Short mmCIF file of C-alpha atoms and ligand atoms in Angstrom, two decimals:
data_model
loop_
_atom_site.label_atom_id
_atom_site.label_comp_id
_atom_site.label_asym_id
_atom_site.label_seq_id
_atom_site.Cartn_x
_atom_site.Cartn_y
_atom_site.Cartn_z
CA MET C 1 -53.23 48.82 190.46
CA ARG C 2 -50.45 46.43 189.41
CA GLU C 3 -46.93 47.81 189.36
CA ILE C 4 -45.53 48.33 185.88
CA ILE C 5 -41.99 46.99 185.54
CA THR C 6 -40.26 47.41 182.21
CA ARG C 7 -36.74 47.08 180.91
CA PHE C 8 -34.47 47.97 178.07
CA ALA C 9 -32.27 45.04 177.12
CA PRO C 10 -29.70 45.97 174.50
CA SER C 11 -27.04 43.63 173.17
CA PRO C 12 -23.81 45.63 173.39
CA THR C 13 -22.54 44.81 169.94
CA GLY C 14 -22.54 48.32 168.52
CA HIS C 15 -23.41 51.84 169.48
CA LEU C 16 -26.88 52.59 170.75
CA HIS C 17 -28.80 53.62 167.68
CA ILE C 18 -31.84 55.78 167.41
CA GLY C 19 -34.27 52.82 167.11
CA GLY C 20 -32.89 51.33 170.31
CA LEU C 21 -33.28 54.60 172.13
CA ARG C 22 -36.91 54.79 171.01
CA THR C 23 -37.54 51.33 172.50
CA ALA C 24 -35.86 52.45 175.70
CA LEU C 25 -37.92 55.63 175.79
CA PHE C 26 -41.24 53.84 175.43
CA ASN C 27 -40.36 51.42 178.22
CA TYR C 28 -39.07 54.23 180.39
CA LEU C 29 -42.16 56.37 179.90
CA TYR C 30 -44.54 53.55 180.60
CA ALA C 31 -42.84 52.65 183.87
CA ARG C 32 -42.21 56.19 185.07
CA ALA C 33 -45.71 57.36 184.20
CA HIS C 34 -47.07 54.69 186.53
CA GLN C 35 -44.52 55.07 189.30
CA GLY C 36 -43.22 51.69 188.23
CA LYS C 37 -39.70 50.50 187.65
CA PHE C 38 -37.48 50.64 184.64
CA PHE C 39 -34.39 48.44 184.43
CA LEU C 40 -31.39 48.38 182.15
CA ARG C 41 -30.17 44.91 181.29
CA ILE C 42 -27.11 44.40 179.15
CA GLU C 43 -27.48 41.25 177.08
CA ASP C 44 -23.82 40.39 176.84
CA THR C 45 -23.83 36.62 176.74
CA ASP C 46 -22.30 36.54 173.27
CA LEU C 47 -18.83 37.13 174.63
CA ALA C 48 -17.22 37.19 171.19
CA ARG C 49 -19.41 39.96 169.82
CA ASN C 50 -19.77 42.23 172.85
CA SER C 51 -17.70 45.24 173.60
CA ILE C 52 -17.26 47.17 176.81
CA GLU C 53 -17.19 50.35 174.71
CA ALA C 54 -20.67 49.59 173.42
CA THR C 55 -21.96 49.11 176.97
CA LYS C 56 -20.30 52.36 178.03
CA ALA C 57 -21.81 54.14 175.04
CA ILE C 58 -25.29 52.95 175.99
CA ILE C 59 -24.90 54.19 179.55
CA GLU C 60 -23.42 57.47 178.34
CA ALA C 61 -26.29 57.97 175.89
CA PHE C 62 -28.83 57.31 178.65
CA LYS C 63 -27.14 59.90 180.83
CA TRP C 64 -27.04 62.45 178.08
CA VAL C 65 -30.72 62.19 177.19
CA GLY C 66 -31.74 61.94 180.84
CA ILE C 67 -33.20 58.45 180.90
CA ASP C 68 -32.46 56.95 184.27
CA TYR C 69 -32.97 53.38 185.39
CA ASP C 70 -33.68 51.74 188.70
CA GLY C 71 -31.04 49.89 190.66
CA GLU C 72 -27.84 48.59 189.16
CA VAL C 73 -27.34 47.68 185.53
CA VAL C 74 -27.95 43.95 185.13
CA TYR C 75 -25.28 42.12 183.11
CA GLN C 76 -26.29 38.76 181.75
CA SER C 77 -22.64 37.72 181.59
CA GLU C 78 -22.66 37.70 185.39
CA ARG C 79 -25.68 35.44 185.62
CA PHE C 80 -24.54 32.18 184.06
CA GLU C 81 -25.00 30.28 187.33
CA ILE C 82 -28.60 31.35 187.53
CA TYR C 83 -29.26 30.18 183.98
CA GLN C 84 -27.50 26.88 184.74
CA LYS C 85 -29.75 26.33 187.70
CA TYR C 86 -32.90 26.77 185.62
CA ILE C 87 -31.59 24.55 182.84
CA GLN C 88 -30.91 21.81 185.41
CA LYS C 89 -34.36 22.35 186.88
CA LEU C 90 -36.02 21.76 183.52
CA ILE C 91 -33.90 18.67 182.87
CA SER C 92 -34.67 17.18 186.26
CA GLU C 93 -38.38 17.84 185.79
CA GLY C 94 -38.28 16.11 182.41
CA LYS C 95 -39.15 19.35 180.59
CA ALA C 96 -35.83 19.57 178.82
CA TYR C 97 -33.34 16.94 177.76
CA HIS C 98 -29.88 16.28 176.37
CA CYS C 99 -29.63 15.80 172.66
CA TYR C 100 -26.56 14.06 171.25
CA MET C 101 -27.10 14.65 167.60
CA THR C 102 -23.92 15.64 165.82
CA LYS C 103 -23.75 18.51 163.38
CA GLU C 104 -23.40 16.00 160.53
CA GLU C 105 -26.51 14.14 161.65
CA LEU C 106 -28.44 17.37 161.86
CA ASP C 107 -27.28 18.38 158.39
CA THR C 108 -28.33 15.04 156.95
CA LEU C 109 -31.73 15.31 158.62
CA ARG C 110 -32.19 18.78 157.23
CA ASP C 111 -31.19 17.76 153.71
CA THR C 112 -33.57 14.82 153.72
CA GLN C 113 -36.44 16.95 154.97
CA LYS C 114 -35.75 19.58 152.35
CA ALA C 115 -35.57 16.94 149.63
CA CYS C 116 -39.07 15.81 150.67
CA GLY C 117 -40.34 19.38 150.53
CA GLN C 118 -40.62 19.64 154.33
CA THR C 119 -39.53 22.54 156.51
CA PRO C 120 -36.38 21.46 158.33
CA ARG C 121 -37.03 20.78 161.99
CA TYR C 122 -35.55 18.68 164.73
CA ASP C 123 -37.19 15.26 164.76
CA ASN C 124 -37.37 14.78 168.54
CA ARG C 125 -35.15 11.72 168.42
CA TYR C 126 -33.70 12.28 171.90
CA ARG C 127 -36.93 13.65 173.41
CA ASP C 128 -37.73 10.46 175.23
CA PHE C 129 -34.36 8.76 174.93
CA ASP C 130 -33.40 6.58 177.85
CA GLY C 131 -30.62 4.52 176.30
CA THR C 132 -26.87 4.92 176.70
CA PRO C 133 -25.74 8.23 175.20
CA PRO C 134 -23.18 8.00 172.41
CA ALA C 135 -19.66 8.44 173.73
CA GLY C 136 -17.61 11.57 173.16
CA ILE C 137 -20.43 13.85 172.06
CA PRO C 138 -21.08 16.85 174.31
CA PRO C 139 -24.85 17.23 174.21
CA VAL C 140 -26.97 20.33 173.76
CA VAL C 141 -30.06 20.82 175.91
CA ARG C 142 -33.42 21.04 174.17
CA ILE C 143 -36.70 22.08 175.67
CA LYS C 144 -39.83 20.01 175.15
CA ALA C 145 -42.05 22.17 173.01
CA PRO C 146 -45.76 21.30 172.83
CA LEU C 147 -46.46 18.63 170.23
CA SER C 148 -49.93 19.89 169.35
CA GLY C 149 -52.16 22.92 169.75
CA CYS C 150 -50.81 26.39 169.39
CA ILE C 151 -48.97 29.10 171.25
CA GLU C 152 -51.15 32.16 171.53
CA PHE C 153 -50.67 35.60 173.02
CA ASP C 154 -52.21 39.02 172.77
CA ASP C 155 -49.71 41.51 171.51
CA GLY C 156 -50.52 45.05 172.56
CA VAL C 157 -49.61 46.37 169.13
CA LYS C 158 -50.15 43.48 166.71
CA GLY C 159 -53.24 41.89 168.24
CA THR C 160 -53.62 38.16 168.81
CA ILE C 161 -50.66 36.14 167.62
CA ARG C 162 -51.15 32.42 167.14
CA VAL C 163 -48.40 30.03 166.19
CA ASP C 164 -49.12 26.39 165.47
CA ALA C 165 -47.06 24.00 167.61
CA LYS C 166 -46.05 22.26 164.38
CA GLU C 167 -44.06 25.32 163.44
CA LEU C 168 -41.85 25.05 166.51
CA ASP C 169 -39.51 22.23 167.36
CA ASP C 170 -37.69 21.28 170.53
CA PHE C 171 -35.29 24.19 170.29
CA ILE C 172 -31.93 24.40 171.99
CA ILE C 173 -31.73 26.19 175.35
CA ALA C 174 -28.09 25.33 176.13
CA ARG C 175 -25.30 24.79 173.65
CA SER C 176 -22.88 21.88 173.83
CA ASP C 177 -20.40 24.06 175.74
CA GLY C 178 -23.08 24.64 178.37
CA THR C 179 -23.83 28.27 177.50
CA PRO C 180 -27.52 29.17 177.51
CA THR C 181 -29.16 30.47 174.36
CA TYR C 182 -30.62 33.90 173.77
CA ASN C 183 -34.32 33.11 174.21
CA PHE C 184 -33.65 31.20 177.38
CA VAL C 185 -31.75 33.94 179.18
CA VAL C 186 -34.21 36.64 178.10
CA SER C 187 -37.12 34.64 179.50
CA VAL C 188 -35.39 33.76 182.76
CA ASP C 189 -34.27 37.33 183.33
CA ASP C 190 -37.59 38.92 182.44
CA ALA C 191 -39.28 36.57 184.87
CA LEU C 192 -36.77 36.98 187.70
CA MET C 193 -36.67 40.74 187.29
CA GLY C 194 -40.46 40.81 187.55
CA ILE C 195 -40.90 42.44 184.14
CA THR C 196 -44.59 42.99 183.57
CA ASP C 197 -44.47 44.64 180.15
CA VAL C 198 -42.05 44.18 177.29
CA ILE C 199 -42.01 46.81 174.57
CA ARG C 200 -39.53 45.88 171.86
CA GLY C 201 -38.93 45.90 168.13
CA ASP C 202 -41.07 43.59 166.03
CA ASP C 203 -37.90 41.88 164.79
CA HIS C 204 -38.31 39.94 168.05
CA LEU C 205 -41.87 38.82 167.34
CA SER C 206 -40.76 35.38 166.16
CA ASN C 207 -38.83 34.86 169.42
CA THR C 208 -41.86 35.43 171.59
CA PRO C 209 -43.59 32.03 171.11
CA LYS C 210 -40.33 30.33 172.10
CA GLN C 211 -40.02 32.53 175.14
CA ILE C 212 -43.60 31.68 176.07
CA ILE C 213 -42.73 27.97 175.90
CA ILE C 214 -39.87 28.67 178.33
CA TYR C 215 -42.13 30.69 180.65
CA ASN C 216 -44.64 27.90 180.69
CA ALA C 217 -42.04 25.22 181.35
CA LEU C 218 -40.58 27.20 184.26
CA GLY C 219 -44.01 28.05 185.64
CA PHE C 220 -43.45 31.80 185.26
CA ALA C 221 -46.21 34.26 184.45
CA LYS C 222 -45.57 35.83 181.08
CA PRO C 223 -45.41 39.60 180.62
CA ASN C 224 -47.51 41.68 178.27
CA PHE C 225 -45.83 42.11 174.91
CA TYR C 226 -45.84 45.10 172.61
CA HIS C 227 -43.93 44.62 169.38
CA ILE C 228 -43.34 47.92 167.67
CA PRO C 229 -42.71 48.28 163.95
CA MET C 230 -39.36 49.49 162.72
CA ILE C 231 -38.47 53.03 161.84
CA LEU C 232 -38.25 53.33 158.06
CA ASN C 233 -36.72 55.94 155.80
CA PRO C 234 -39.03 58.21 153.77
CA GLN C 235 -38.82 55.73 150.86
CA GLY C 236 -40.18 52.99 153.11
CA HIS C 237 -36.92 51.06 153.43
CA LYS C 238 -34.85 50.05 156.41
CA LEU C 239 -33.30 53.10 158.00
CA SER C 240 -29.61 53.53 157.38
CA LYS C 241 -26.86 56.03 158.13
CA ARG C 242 -27.39 57.50 154.69
CA ASP C 243 -30.88 58.58 155.76
CA GLY C 244 -29.36 60.64 158.53
CA ALA C 245 -29.76 58.05 161.26
CA MET C 246 -26.76 57.89 163.57
CA GLY C 247 -25.68 56.49 166.89
CA VAL C 248 -27.20 58.47 169.75
CA MET C 249 -23.96 60.20 170.75
CA GLU C 250 -23.36 61.25 167.15
CA TYR C 251 -26.48 63.36 167.49
CA PHE C 252 -24.82 65.09 170.38
CA GLU C 253 -21.81 65.84 168.19
CA ALA C 254 -24.07 67.07 165.41
CA GLY C 255 -25.59 69.61 167.81
CA TYR C 256 -28.93 68.08 168.68
CA LEU C 257 -30.59 68.59 172.05
CA PRO C 258 -31.80 65.61 174.05
CA GLU C 259 -35.25 67.21 174.33
CA ALA C 260 -35.49 67.22 170.55
CA ILE C 261 -34.31 63.63 170.22
CA LEU C 262 -36.80 62.33 172.76
CA ASN C 263 -39.62 64.39 171.30
CA PHE C 264 -38.73 63.21 167.78
CA LEU C 265 -38.56 59.58 168.87
CA VAL C 266 -41.74 59.54 170.88
CA ARG C 267 -43.64 60.53 167.75
CA LEU C 268 -42.14 57.68 165.74
CA GLY C 269 -44.76 55.07 166.43
CA TRP C 270 -46.83 56.84 169.02
CA SER C 271 -49.19 59.78 168.83
CA HIS C 272 -51.55 61.87 170.85
CA LYS C 273 -54.08 63.66 168.67
CA ASP C 274 -52.08 65.81 166.28
CA GLN C 275 -49.71 67.18 168.88
CA GLU C 276 -46.08 67.37 167.77
CA ILE C 277 -44.28 69.07 170.66
CA PHE C 278 -44.03 67.10 173.87
CA SER C 279 -42.10 68.04 176.96
CA MET C 280 -40.94 65.17 179.13
CA GLN C 281 -43.75 65.99 181.56
CA GLU C 282 -46.30 65.77 178.78
CA MET C 283 -44.87 62.51 177.51
CA LEU C 284 -45.14 61.10 181.00
CA ALA C 285 -48.67 62.31 181.39
CA LEU C 286 -49.88 61.14 178.00
CA PHE C 287 -47.89 58.09 176.96
CA SER C 288 -49.71 54.82 176.84
CA PRO C 289 -48.57 51.70 175.00
CA LYS C 290 -52.18 51.30 173.90
CA ALA C 291 -51.63 54.18 171.50
CA LEU C 292 -48.58 52.59 169.90
CA ASN C 293 -48.96 52.46 166.18
CA SER C 294 -49.06 49.17 164.33
CA SER C 295 -47.74 50.57 161.06
CA PRO C 296 -44.09 51.52 160.58
CA SER C 297 -43.09 55.09 161.19
CA SER C 298 -40.97 57.18 158.93
CA TYR C 299 -37.82 59.09 159.85
CA ASN C 300 -38.24 62.69 158.78
CA GLN C 301 -35.02 64.64 159.02
CA GLU C 302 -36.68 68.00 158.42
CA LYS C 303 -39.04 67.47 161.29
CA PHE C 304 -36.16 66.46 163.52
CA LEU C 305 -34.33 69.71 162.73
CA TRP C 306 -37.51 71.69 163.18
CA LEU C 307 -37.91 70.22 166.66
CA ASN C 308 -34.27 70.87 167.47
CA ALA C 309 -34.62 74.50 166.42
CA HIS C 310 -37.69 74.74 168.62
CA TYR C 311 -35.84 73.48 171.68
CA ILE C 312 -32.86 75.71 170.96
CA ARG C 313 -35.20 78.72 170.98
CA GLN C 314 -36.63 77.56 174.29
CA LYS C 315 -33.26 77.63 176.06
CA SER C 316 -32.20 80.50 178.26
CA ASN C 317 -29.08 82.26 177.08
CA ASP C 318 -27.13 81.07 180.10
CA ALA C 319 -28.05 77.48 179.36
CA LEU C 320 -27.24 77.94 175.68
CA GLN C 321 -23.86 79.42 176.48
CA GLU C 322 -22.97 76.37 178.49
CA LEU C 323 -24.09 74.06 175.71
CA LEU C 324 -22.30 76.07 173.04
CA ALA C 325 -19.05 75.98 174.97
CA LYS C 326 -18.93 72.28 174.12
CA PHE C 327 -18.90 73.32 170.48
CA HIS C 328 -16.06 75.79 171.11
CA ALA C 329 -18.16 78.89 170.74
CA PRO C 330 -16.23 81.85 172.21
CA SER C 331 -17.93 83.67 175.06
CA LEU C 332 -18.98 87.30 174.85
CA PRO C 333 -19.98 90.03 177.30
CA THR C 334 -23.65 89.57 178.25
CA PRO C 335 -25.23 92.40 176.19
CA GLN C 336 -23.41 91.30 173.04
CA ARG C 337 -24.08 87.65 173.76
CA ASP C 338 -27.79 88.28 174.21
CA ALA C 339 -28.02 90.25 170.99
CA LEU C 340 -26.21 87.58 169.02
CA TYR C 341 -28.13 84.68 170.54
CA ALA C 342 -31.44 86.41 169.89
CA ALA C 343 -30.49 86.82 166.24
CA LEU C 344 -29.15 83.29 165.81
CA LYS C 345 -31.94 81.55 167.71
CA GLU C 346 -34.21 82.44 164.81
CA ARG C 347 -31.84 81.16 162.17
CA VAL C 348 -30.10 77.96 163.18
CA GLN C 349 -31.30 74.41 163.71
CA THR C 350 -28.39 72.81 165.56
CA LEU C 351 -25.96 73.85 168.27
CA LYS C 352 -23.12 73.07 165.92
CA ASP C 353 -24.47 75.56 163.39
CA PHE C 354 -25.07 78.01 166.19
CA ALA C 355 -21.45 77.81 167.34
CA GLN C 356 -20.15 77.95 163.79
CA ASN C 357 -22.16 81.10 163.13
CA ILE C 358 -20.78 82.73 166.26
CA CYS C 359 -17.21 81.92 165.22
CA GLU C 360 -17.79 83.22 161.72
CA ILE C 361 -19.27 86.48 162.90
CA LEU C 362 -16.44 87.07 165.34
CA GLN C 363 -13.79 86.46 162.71
CA THR C 364 -12.58 89.22 160.42
CA PRO C 365 -13.48 87.98 156.94
CA GLN C 366 -10.50 86.71 155.02
CA ASN C 367 -12.21 86.86 151.67
CA TYR C 368 -15.32 88.36 150.21
CA GLU C 369 -18.16 87.03 148.12
CA GLU C 370 -17.06 87.30 144.49
CA LYS C 371 -20.34 88.38 142.96
CA SER C 372 -20.79 91.16 145.51
CA LEU C 373 -17.28 92.43 144.93
CA LYS C 374 -18.01 92.68 141.24
CA SER C 375 -20.96 94.96 141.87
CA MET C 376 -18.87 97.47 143.86
CA GLN C 377 -17.93 100.83 142.43
CA THR C 378 -15.42 103.51 143.39
CA GLU C 379 -18.25 105.37 145.02
CA THR C 380 -19.17 102.39 147.16
CA PHE C 381 -15.77 102.43 148.78
CA GLU C 382 -15.83 106.20 149.18
CA ASN C 383 -19.10 105.93 151.06
CA LEU C 384 -17.77 103.13 153.22
CA GLN C 385 -14.68 105.14 154.07
CA LYS C 386 -16.86 108.08 155.08
CA PHE C 387 -19.05 105.79 157.12
CA HIS C 388 -15.95 104.39 158.82
CA ASP C 389 -14.78 107.90 159.74
CA SER C 390 -18.25 108.90 160.94
CA LEU C 391 -18.21 106.21 163.62
CA GLN C 392 -15.43 107.86 165.56
CA ASN C 393 -17.56 109.81 168.00
CA ILE C 394 -20.88 108.04 168.09
CA PRO C 395 -22.01 106.06 171.13
CA TRP C 396 -22.07 102.25 170.91
CA GLU C 397 -23.90 101.36 174.12
CA LYS C 398 -26.88 99.73 172.54
CA GLN C 399 -28.09 98.58 169.17
CA GLU C 400 -30.36 101.60 168.85
CA ASP C 401 -27.29 103.90 168.87
CA ILE C 402 -25.95 102.14 165.81
CA ASN C 403 -29.32 101.95 164.11
CA GLN C 404 -29.88 105.67 164.50
CA HIS C 405 -26.47 106.48 163.22
CA LEU C 406 -26.95 104.32 160.12
CA HIS C 407 -30.17 106.18 159.31
CA HIS C 408 -28.65 109.60 159.94
CA PHE C 409 -25.62 108.82 157.88
CA ALA C 410 -27.70 107.58 154.94
CA GLN C 411 -29.90 110.66 155.15
CA ASN C 412 -27.01 113.11 155.44
CA HIS C 413 -25.26 111.58 152.47
CA ASP C 414 -28.37 111.23 150.43
CA LEU C 415 -27.98 107.49 150.22
CA LYS C 416 -30.68 104.87 150.16
CA LEU C 417 -30.25 102.75 153.28
CA GLY C 418 -29.86 99.61 151.17
CA LYS C 419 -27.05 101.20 149.17
CA LEU C 420 -25.12 101.64 152.36
CA MET C 421 -26.06 98.43 154.10
CA ALA C 422 -25.39 95.94 151.28
CA PRO C 423 -21.69 96.76 150.83
CA LEU C 424 -21.31 97.31 154.55
CA ARG C 425 -22.47 93.77 155.09
CA ILE C 426 -19.86 92.46 152.67
CA ALA C 427 -17.19 94.51 154.43
CA LEU C 428 -18.20 93.25 157.86
CA LEU C 429 -19.24 89.67 157.23
CA GLY C 430 -17.78 88.82 153.84
CA LYS C 431 -21.06 87.70 152.33
CA SER C 432 -24.68 88.65 151.85
CA GLY C 433 -27.29 87.08 154.13
CA GLY C 434 -26.89 86.25 157.79
CA ILE C 435 -27.90 88.07 160.91
CA GLY C 436 -29.01 91.71 161.03
CA LEU C 437 -26.26 94.20 160.35
CA VAL C 438 -26.96 96.28 163.44
CA GLU C 439 -26.73 93.19 165.64
CA ALA C 440 -23.49 92.19 163.93
CA MET C 441 -21.92 95.63 164.49
CA PHE C 442 -23.03 95.70 168.08
CA VAL C 443 -21.64 92.23 168.70
CA ILE C 444 -18.22 92.77 167.15
CA GLY C 445 -17.87 96.24 168.69
CA LYS C 446 -16.96 99.60 167.27
CA ALA C 447 -13.22 99.09 166.92
CA GLU C 448 -13.61 95.83 165.04
CA THR C 449 -16.36 97.31 162.87
CA GLN C 450 -13.99 100.09 161.88
CA ASN C 451 -11.14 97.66 161.41
CA ARG C 452 -13.19 95.49 159.05
CA ILE C 453 -14.45 98.46 157.04
CA GLN C 454 -10.94 99.83 156.73
CA LYS C 455 -9.58 96.50 155.61
CA PHE C 456 -12.28 96.33 152.97
CA CYS C 457 -11.63 99.89 151.82
CA ASN C 458 -7.94 99.12 151.50
CA LEU C 459 -8.84 96.22 149.29
CA GLY C 460 -11.02 98.58 147.26
CA LYS C 461 -7.97 100.68 146.49
CA THR C 462 -6.40 97.71 144.74
CA LEU C 463 -9.42 96.98 142.56
CA THR C 464 -10.17 98.38 139.14
CA PHE C 465 -13.74 99.30 138.34
CA SER C 466 -15.51 99.08 135.04
N1 LIG H 501 -31.06 42.11 173.28
C1 LIG H 501 -32.08 42.28 172.30
C2 LIG H 501 -31.64 43.30 171.26
O1 LIG H 501 -30.74 44.08 171.51
C3 LIG H 501 -33.40 42.76 172.88
C4 LIG H 501 -34.10 41.68 173.60
C5 LIG H 501 -35.49 42.03 174.07
O2 LIG H 501 -35.85 43.22 174.12
O3 LIG H 501 -36.21 41.12 174.42
O4 LIG H 501 -32.19 43.32 170.18
#
């Protein structure tokens, strides 16, 4: 079996976004599933637009989600000599040539072509030039594109792609300052790195015929191509920040788990039956680029949160505690922690929410839900005060102690449980809703439970009732 060698080749001009990570994931899975190789190549030849921060952010994001690459990161900015060598090779073999057209000449050519209703294209005027070059004009280097026939390749997602040679001109492979162009460096690197399969966004589809011309000129075997459709928003438009899409590390800050991100992404453009949950092992076992979808996929925020909640529930409490510490969640003794985590695991969808809920529960409420306060009566506070006093001698070892006491108290005072619990919840947590009351009391402890009830009862003394 041939070795599968793939790569992810981001241009470090901004933070790694979710679409980029999906491309990386597909390439990673394909290589790893076949014991192949997966490389990371930073396409930083555009020195003006690159930033070291963006490169760092890409590497950091990879680390966070657990995508590892083989060998060292390849930086195109360190490979100019290699590109030079191949440009010279093509020139000396007569497959590329210097073109001395000035910008003004090119503009004039373009205008004339447009005026005649033609698509602007270079007119090959220096293709076979053997005269004396005009003085003082630093030339660009153009490759000799085929003059007839067509460029054809089988795309693993889009099917056969055929581009008429007439649609391509002798495009530039080195600028007048000697720097190689994008398509040239991609082709040289893919070939030299032995890349066998390229999975990338279909915004690159129009580059591929040019890259094939470069492969052919250099005598390199071309890789298999898979051009995947973009991720769209639910309205079918280009995904934006407003749709919830963020840079990968922003998902970390928003409290997403890497497992959820990878699982969410793998389903954007790839499927296996109607399965939705995929562990990394399953992805590795099941992923095949043959099952990549040719229609665009849609970013569904609800599904993303649903997956995140799923992976939060899967975590052990020890692991969760470690993760929540990054969100400044205070730590608790193990029995209280376990009770609180069990309650919250069923309610929250992000780690950030999880941590926020913990902080809220552990804080004595500073104010109380208005509408609940309005429904209180003198009697409500009297009952709460009695309940407060009744706690003095009861055990508080486990939740069942508290539960039993609540029931006994309600019974002994001829109160419906709800009549006791609803105001008690306001006293303890400040608002209706939230985790179970017994869990909350157990977690905050007896002293704090009494403290909160007393504080609430004191407030009651200042209120007037209708
Ligand atoms: N550097 C290109 C980008 O960030 C990707 C090139 C490729 O995958 O061939 O869009």
